Tab-separated table of C-alpha atoms in Angstrom:
chain	number	residue	atom	x	y	z
A	555	MET	CA	-32.578	220.783	241.902
A	556	LEU	CA	-29.771	222.656	240.271
A	557	ARG	CA	-27.514	219.701	240.882
A	558	VAL	CA	-29.955	217.471	239.082
A	559	ALA	CA	-30.131	219.941	236.251
A	560	GLY	CA	-26.388	220.000	236.207
A	561	ARG	CA	-26.279	216.277	235.863
A	562	LYS	CA	-28.771	216.441	233.061
A	563	PHE	CA	-26.631	218.998	231.322
A	564	SER	CA	-23.569	216.969	231.859
A	565	SER	CA	-25.261	214.044	230.227
A	566	LEU	CA	-26.190	216.164	227.224
A	567	PRO	CA	-23.998	215.613	224.237
A	568	TRP	CA	-21.425	218.307	224.617
A	569	ARG	CA	-20.650	217.622	221.056
A	570	SER	CA	-23.792	219.411	219.956
A	571	SER	CA	-22.903	222.580	221.805
A	572	ALA	CA	-19.359	222.384	220.617
A	573	ALA	CA	-20.543	221.889	217.091
A	574	LEU	CA	-22.432	225.159	217.262
A	575	TYR	CA	-19.149	226.960	217.769
A	576	PRO	CA	-16.858	225.604	215.141
A	577	ASN	CA	-14.253	228.208	215.904
A	578	ASN	CA	-13.611	226.647	219.239
A	579	PRO	CA	-10.144	225.202	219.007
A	580	ALA	CA	-10.787	222.889	221.909
A	581	ALA	CA	-13.944	221.503	220.286
A	582	ALA	CA	-12.184	218.338	219.331
A	583	SER	CA	-11.308	217.644	222.897
A	584	SER	CA	-14.772	218.566	224.176
A	585	SER	CA	-15.948	215.023	223.677
A	586	SER	CA	-13.489	213.927	226.256
A	587	SER	CA	-14.576	216.568	228.758
A	588	GLN	CA	-15.807	213.845	231.001
A	589	SER	CA	-12.345	212.476	231.596
A	590	PRO	CA	-10.712	214.372	234.418
A	591	SER	CA	-7.141	214.168	233.157
A	592	ILE	CA	-7.577	216.442	230.190
A	593	SER	CA	-9.506	219.062	232.045
A	594	ARG	CA	-6.856	219.473	234.676
A	595	SER	CA	-3.943	219.634	232.339
A	596	VAL	CA	-5.234	222.396	230.130
A	597	PRO	CA	-3.807	225.667	231.380
A	598	SER	CA	-5.981	228.097	229.461
A	599	LEU	CA	-9.139	226.654	230.729
A	600	SER	CA	-11.393	229.681	230.883
A	601	PRO	CA	-12.451	230.076	227.240
A	602	PHE	CA	-13.036	226.344	226.996
A	603	SER	CA	-15.137	226.174	230.104
A	604	PHE	CA	-16.998	229.326	229.141
A	605	ASN	CA	-18.152	227.855	225.884
A	606	SER	CA	-18.911	224.508	227.337
A	607	GLN	CA	-21.074	226.122	229.978
A	608	LEU	CA	-22.958	228.160	227.413
A	609	PRO	CA	-26.272	226.307	227.652
A	610	ASN	CA	-26.247	226.961	231.377
A	611	LEU	CA	-25.470	230.614	230.851
A	612	ILE	CA	-28.282	230.961	228.400
A	613	ARG	CA	-30.623	229.697	230.996
A	614	GLY	CA	-29.043	231.862	233.662
A	615	PHE	CA	-28.029	229.055	235.998
A	616	SER	CA	-24.946	230.849	237.119
A	617	SER	CA	-24.107	228.455	239.903
A	618	ASP	CA	-23.539	225.676	237.422
A	619	ALA	CA	-21.470	227.881	235.201
A	620	LEU	CA	-19.340	229.063	238.040
A	621	SER	CA	-18.820	225.811	239.801
A	622	ARG	CA	-15.964	223.666	238.699
A	623	GLY	CA	-18.092	220.606	239.121
A	624	HIS	CA	-18.428	219.970	235.401
A	625	ASP	CA	-14.741	219.894	234.816
A	626	VAL	CA	-14.234	217.625	237.765
A	627	GLY	CA	-16.977	215.435	236.454
A	628	MET	CA	-19.514	215.887	239.249
A	629	ILE	CA	-18.602	212.533	240.586
A	630	SER	CA	-19.824	213.029	244.144
A	631	ASP	CA	-23.065	214.263	245.526
A	632	LEU	CA	-21.654	217.406	247.078
A	633	PRO	CA	-23.485	220.666	246.693
A	634	ALA	CA	-21.628	223.198	244.629
A	635	THR	CA	-20.736	225.307	247.645
A	636	VAL	CA	-19.156	222.408	249.517
A	637	ALA	CA	-17.359	221.311	246.390
A	638	ALA	CA	-15.986	224.817	245.989
A	639	VAL	CA	-14.692	224.851	249.542
A	640	LYS	CA	-13.066	221.498	249.124
A	641	ASN	CA	-11.439	222.332	245.815
A	642	PRO	CA	-9.901	225.740	246.182
A	643	THR	CA	-8.508	227.124	243.011
A	644	SER	CA	-6.885	230.338	242.046
A	645	LYS	CA	-8.944	230.548	238.916
A	646	ILE	CA	-11.785	232.617	240.303
A	647	VAL	CA	-14.685	232.888	237.933
A	648	TYR	CA	-17.136	235.735	238.225
A	649	ASP	CA	-20.707	235.659	237.070
A	650	GLU	CA	-20.339	237.970	234.123
A	651	TYR	CA	-23.745	237.126	232.794
A	652	ASN	CA	-25.694	238.738	235.542
A	653	HIS	CA	-23.286	241.388	236.745
A	654	GLU	CA	-21.140	243.790	234.833
A	655	ARG	CA	-17.683	244.017	236.276
A	656	PHE	CA	-15.183	246.765	236.446
A	657	PRO	CA	-12.038	245.570	234.709
A	658	PRO	CA	-9.507	244.483	237.311
A	659	GLY	CA	-7.427	247.381	238.522
A	660	ASP	CA	-10.201	249.975	238.159
A	661	PRO	CA	-10.453	252.324	241.086
A	662	SER	CA	-13.478	251.826	243.280
A	663	LYS	CA	-16.303	254.319	243.228
A	664	ARG	CA	-16.294	254.577	246.969
A	665	ALA	CA	-15.991	258.345	247.137
A	666	PHE	CA	-18.768	258.956	244.662
A	667	ALA	CA	-21.079	256.562	246.475
A	668	TYR	CA	-20.327	258.200	249.782
A	669	PHE	CA	-21.110	261.611	248.414
A	670	VAL	CA	-24.416	260.426	247.081
A	671	LEU	CA	-25.217	259.228	250.583
A	672	THR	CA	-24.061	262.565	251.965
A	673	GLY	CA	-26.557	264.305	249.725
A	674	GLY	CA	-29.268	262.206	251.245
A	675	ARG	CA	-28.015	263.080	254.705
A	676	PHE	CA	-28.303	266.791	253.949
A	677	VAL	CA	-31.983	266.216	253.400
A	678	TYR	CA	-32.326	264.114	256.545
A	679	ALA	CA	-30.619	266.753	258.676
A	680	SER	CA	-32.912	269.415	257.322
A	681	LEU	CA	-35.891	267.183	258.002
A	682	ILE	CA	-34.845	266.476	261.579
A	683	ARG	CA	-34.396	270.146	262.295
A	684	LEU	CA	-37.828	270.875	260.891
A	685	LEU	CA	-39.497	268.116	262.879
A	686	VAL	CA	-37.865	269.099	266.151
A	687	LEU	CA	-38.846	272.722	265.713
A	688	LYS	CA	-42.382	271.910	264.758
A	689	PHE	CA	-42.965	269.555	267.638
A	690	VAL	CA	-41.325	271.658	270.315
A	691	LEU	CA	-42.802	274.943	269.185
A	692	SER	CA	-46.230	273.417	268.849
A	693	MET	CA	-46.286	273.439	272.643
A	694	SER	CA	-45.835	277.176	272.852
A	695	ALA	CA	-48.813	279.505	272.827
A	696	SER	CA	-50.609	279.793	269.523
A	697	LYS	CA	-51.313	283.091	267.880
A	698	ASP	CA	-54.931	283.332	268.906
A	699	VAL	CA	-53.963	282.888	272.529
A	700	LEU	CA	-51.267	285.491	272.186
A	701	ALA	CA	-53.761	287.824	270.590
A	702	LEU	CA	-56.068	287.362	273.534
A	703	ALA	CA	-53.258	288.255	275.871
A	704	SER	CA	-53.213	291.897	274.839
A	705	LEU	CA	-55.898	294.490	274.710
A	706	GLU	CA	-56.058	297.824	272.986
A	707	VAL	CA	-58.144	300.492	274.638
A	708	ASP	CA	-59.270	303.721	273.045
A	709	LEU	CA	-58.808	306.479	275.568
A	710	SER	CA	-60.363	309.346	273.706
A	711	SER	CA	-63.804	308.868	275.146
A	712	ILE	CA	-62.829	308.903	278.822
A	713	GLU	CA	-63.626	312.088	280.699
A	714	PRO	CA	-61.241	313.392	283.310
A	715	GLY	CA	-62.185	312.048	286.662
A	716	SER	CA	-64.071	309.071	285.335
A	717	THR	CA	-63.180	305.404	285.499
A	718	VAL	CA	-63.591	302.803	282.790
A	719	THR	CA	-63.495	299.058	283.333
A	720	VAL	CA	-62.225	296.764	280.602
A	721	LYS	CA	-61.858	292.993	280.538
A	722	TRP	CA	-58.334	291.811	280.062
A	723	ARG	CA	-57.262	288.193	280.341
A	724	GLY	CA	-60.469	287.481	282.126
A	725	LYS	CA	-59.958	290.121	284.784
A	726	PRO	CA	-61.360	293.608	285.068
A	727	VAL	CA	-58.916	296.457	284.633
A	728	PHE	CA	-59.725	299.926	285.943
A	729	ILE	CA	-58.605	302.820	283.802
A	730	ARG	CA	-59.049	306.090	285.581
A	731	ARG	CA	-58.385	309.441	284.032
A	732	ARG	CA	-57.295	311.493	286.974
A	733	THR	CA	-57.766	315.164	287.438
A	734	ASP	CA	-54.975	317.307	288.783
A	735	GLU	CA	-56.647	317.224	292.128
A	736	ASP	CA	-56.529	313.485	292.184
A	737	ILE	CA	-52.876	313.521	291.316
A	738	LYS	CA	-52.124	315.968	294.062
A	739	THR	CA	-54.067	313.923	296.526
A	740	ALA	CA	-52.221	310.839	295.538
A	741	ASN	CA	-48.888	312.523	296.006
A	742	ASN	CA	-49.692	314.058	299.329
A	743	VAL	CA	-49.720	310.829	301.211
A	744	ASP	CA	-47.184	309.852	303.794
A	745	ILE	CA	-45.632	306.784	302.238
A	746	ALA	CA	-44.402	305.359	305.485
A	747	SER	CA	-47.907	305.091	306.824
A	748	LEU	CA	-49.072	302.856	304.026
A	749	ARG	CA	-49.454	299.155	304.518
A	750	ASP	CA	-47.827	298.599	301.108
A	751	PRO	CA	-45.652	301.663	300.658
A	752	GLN	CA	-45.395	302.780	297.072
A	753	GLU	CA	-44.951	306.162	295.514
A	754	ASP	CA	-47.619	307.199	293.114
A	755	ALA	CA	-45.009	307.967	290.494
A	756	VAL	CA	-43.878	304.367	290.622
A	757	ARG	CA	-47.342	303.082	289.887
A	758	VAL	CA	-48.151	305.164	286.833
A	759	LYS	CA	-46.347	305.988	283.633
A	760	ASN	CA	-48.427	309.040	282.948
A	761	PRO	CA	-49.900	310.539	286.106
A	762	GLU	CA	-53.069	311.427	284.276
A	763	TRP	CA	-53.878	307.759	283.628
A	764	LEU	CA	-54.123	305.158	286.347
A	765	VAL	CA	-54.272	301.575	285.106
A	766	VAL	CA	-54.776	298.893	287.739
A	767	VAL	CA	-56.176	295.396	287.800
A	768	GLY	CA	-59.522	295.496	289.515
A	769	VAL	CA	-59.109	292.493	291.749
A	770	CYS	CA	-58.983	293.002	295.483
A	771	THR	CA	-55.727	291.689	296.890
A	772	HIS	CA	-57.495	290.278	299.904
A	773	LEU	CA	-59.637	287.499	298.533
A	774	GLY	CA	-60.279	288.530	294.945
A	775	CYS	CA	-63.538	290.403	294.866
A	776	ILE	CA	-63.968	293.336	292.529
A	777	PRO	CA	-63.833	296.705	294.244
A	778	LEU	CA	-66.441	299.275	293.450
A	779	PRO	CA	-65.296	302.521	291.853
A	780	ASN	CA	-65.909	305.899	293.338
A	781	ALA	CA	-66.600	304.467	296.700
A	782	GLY	CA	-64.812	304.256	299.956
A	783	ASP	CA	-63.269	306.827	302.261
A	784	TYR	CA	-60.276	307.722	300.114
A	785	GLY	CA	-61.863	308.712	296.810
A	786	GLY	CA	-60.868	305.502	295.088
A	787	TRP	CA	-62.385	302.057	295.346
A	788	PHE	CA	-64.164	300.087	298.008
A	789	CYS	CA	-64.350	296.333	298.112
A	790	PRO	CA	-67.769	295.251	299.379
A	791	CYS	CA	-66.746	291.761	300.401
A	792	HIS	CA	-64.645	292.602	303.429
A	793	GLY	CA	-64.400	296.366	303.375
A	794	SER	CA	-61.042	297.227	301.853
A	795	HIS	CA	-60.559	300.881	300.913
A	796	TYR	CA	-58.278	301.854	298.025
A	797	ASP	CA	-57.217	305.408	297.255
A	798	VAL	CA	-56.886	307.355	294.030
A	799	SER	CA	-53.668	305.585	293.278
A	800	GLY	CA	-55.070	302.138	293.950
A	801	ARG	CA	-53.204	301.729	297.202
A	802	ILE	CA	-54.728	299.962	300.153
A	803	ARG	CA	-55.600	302.272	303.019
A	804	LYS	CA	-58.080	300.568	305.212
A	805	GLY	CA	-59.343	297.049	305.446
A	806	PRO	CA	-57.968	293.560	305.317
A	807	ALA	CA	-56.226	293.643	301.929
A	808	PRO	CA	-52.443	293.284	302.209
A	809	TYR	CA	-51.201	294.803	298.941
A	810	ASN	CA	-52.024	297.630	296.583
A	811	LEU	CA	-53.999	296.976	293.460
A	812	GLU	CA	-51.779	295.334	290.875
A	813	VAL	CA	-50.421	297.432	288.034
A	814	PRO	CA	-50.311	295.443	284.779
A	815	THR	CA	-47.857	295.880	281.965
A	816	TYR	CA	-49.117	298.570	279.667
A	817	SER	CA	-47.881	301.051	277.136
A	818	PHE	CA	-49.259	303.958	275.225
A	819	LEU	CA	-49.516	303.482	271.506
A	820	ASP	CA	-50.697	306.558	269.595
A	821	GLU	CA	-51.968	309.503	271.477
A	822	ASN	CA	-55.236	307.970	272.512
A	823	LYS	CA	-54.494	304.289	272.599
A	824	LEU	CA	-53.452	302.088	275.439
A	825	LEU	CA	-52.078	298.598	275.007
A	826	ILE	CA	-52.489	296.455	278.092
A	827	GLY	CA	-50.340	293.354	278.347
Z	1073	MET	CA	-19.324	256.080	233.442
Z	1074	ASP	CA	-19.238	259.762	233.182
Z	1075	TYR	CA	-18.061	261.228	236.397
Z	1076	ALA	CA	-15.593	263.904	237.307
Z	1077	SER	CA	-12.637	261.689	238.079
Z	1078	LYS	CA	-12.424	259.425	235.097
Z	1079	ARG	CA	-10.265	256.566	236.220
Z	1080	ARG	CA	-7.836	258.758	237.999
Z	1081	GLY	CA	-8.428	257.294	241.418
Z	1082	GLN	CA	-5.531	259.056	242.998
Z	1083	GLY	CA	-6.496	262.654	242.433
Z	1084	GLY	CA	-10.127	262.784	241.472
Z	1085	LEU	CA	-12.452	265.481	242.727
Z	1086	PHE	CA	-14.491	263.110	244.822
Z	1087	GLU	CA	-11.433	261.318	246.056
Z	1088	GLY	CA	-9.785	264.509	247.180
Z	1089	LEU	CA	-12.885	265.730	248.933
Z	1090	TYR	CA	-13.237	262.326	250.496
Z	1091	ARG	CA	-9.798	262.518	251.991
Z	1092	VAL	CA	-10.470	265.944	253.436
Z	1093	ILE	CA	-13.951	265.473	254.821
Z	1094	MET	CA	-14.452	261.853	255.580
Z	1095	ARG	CA	-11.433	261.151	257.690
Z	1096	ARG	CA	-13.020	262.013	260.982
Z	1097	ASN	CA	-16.663	261.599	261.795
Z	1098	SER	CA	-16.826	264.943	263.603
Z	1099	VAL	CA	-15.701	266.737	260.463
Z	1100	TYR	CA	-18.178	264.785	258.406
Z	1101	VAL	CA	-21.075	265.589	260.709
Z	1102	THR	CA	-20.166	269.267	260.629
Z	1103	PHE	CA	-20.058	269.079	256.855
Z	1104	VAL	CA	-23.495	267.457	256.732
Z	1105	ILE	CA	-25.032	270.074	259.032
Z	1106	ALA	CA	-23.457	272.943	257.150
Z	1107	GLY	CA	-24.516	271.416	253.862
Z	1108	ALA	CA	-28.051	270.958	255.138
Z	1109	PHE	CA	-28.207	274.578	256.241
Z	1110	LEU	CA	-26.882	275.941	252.981
Z	1111	GLY	CA	-28.922	273.514	250.943
Z	1112	GLU	CA	-32.088	274.533	252.752
Z	1113	ARG	CA	-31.381	278.185	252.099
Z	1114	ALA	CA	-30.706	277.486	248.467
Z	1115	VAL	CA	-33.864	275.440	248.046
Z	1116	ASP	CA	-35.950	278.093	249.816
Z	1117	TYR	CA	-34.564	280.769	247.587
Z	1118	GLY	CA	-35.068	278.727	244.461
Z	1119	VAL	CA	-38.625	277.776	245.279
Z	1120	HIS	CA	-39.433	281.346	246.288
Z	1121	ARG	CA	-38.178	282.650	242.977
Z	1122	LEU	CA	-40.109	279.985	241.140
Z	1123	TRP	CA	-43.279	280.892	243.014
Z	1124	GLU	CA	-42.885	284.565	242.298
Z	1125	TYR	CA	-42.206	283.871	238.679
Z	1126	ASN	CA	-45.313	281.782	238.463
Z	1127	ASN	CA	-47.482	284.359	240.237
Z	1128	VAL	CA	-46.397	287.616	238.713
Z	1129	GLY	CA	-48.380	290.624	239.824
Z	1130	LYS	CA	-50.540	288.861	242.348
Z	1131	ARG	CA	-48.744	289.832	245.528
Z	1132	TYR	CA	-49.986	292.349	248.063
Z	1133	GLU	CA	-46.986	294.535	247.382
Z	1134	ASP	CA	-47.911	294.714	243.736
Z	1135	ILE	CA	-51.101	296.661	244.390
Z	1136	PRO	CA	-50.597	300.310	243.496
Z	1137	VAL	CA	-50.978	302.720	246.379
Z	1138	LEU	CA	-54.082	301.841	248.361
Z	1139	GLY	CA	-56.659	304.535	248.047
Z	1140	GLN	CA	-56.203	307.235	250.677
Z	1141	ARG	CA	-59.385	307.453	252.640
Z	1142	GLN	CA	-59.838	309.343	255.843
Z	1143	SER	CA	-57.493	307.398	257.981
Z	1144	GLU	CA	-59.398	306.148	260.986
Z	1145	GLU	CA	-57.677	304.958	264.127
């Protein structure tokens, strides 16, 4: 379609366009633009061809302006691209209408462009770090779960010699405030005779307070406090006896009652877990 | 065209930095990561200051000493 338009333009009286620009020194010879001989012999061809292509430029048909087909006369039916390949010329014409050019010899703006891209990449790196952290850490325990994992117990209301049961992580925990007698009893045991030998001092941080998980180590029943032959707990399921230090003495259980992680906050507060 | 290296090409600011940083990809990647880290800190700081400036006196720390009741627990 552009070729057809080109032919239409080439059939237009070039004289009219040349007449519009009386200062064109080559205007006189524009009438003979159809003859190939003149066009090839003129060395300074660019201003002439620029003005003669002006109607095309006004319309924005850059391919017609850039192709040499008009000067050659558009004799054949070749598309402009094929014609350009077949007629190589050193006179390269750029489409100055649509694109502003750096003057030849200007340094490229490569470094500036690359640094603009680098700025973008700063943001991308920050984004990737954020996404990775968010997605990976989303799999770790959330704060409500972590809050459930610990329990604070107020110890001020526990009498010496009494046992309190609290629920921690779904399991009962026995907190026994031991009297001096209890402590002495616990220490006066022959360790070697125990099924699961453990010193009492190893099992408690403060001898006055015994904190053990109230789950029988045999098959998981809950032992009863203040029962059994050893002044501690007695598991009714299969008859395991635990002493004042929560150690197994008699019965089928293999291990002593488990001691959880705990610490004493203020004077009367215990943090389990 | 108003940039730091006006038509100097040989010794412009960007050109010089280009020659230092963008020769090897490993150096460039390190530069990007470092720049991202510093940029994130700078942006955090800037936005934090802007937020504080916009919300003067509304922070928890701005409350004068909380009334001293009988401290329980």
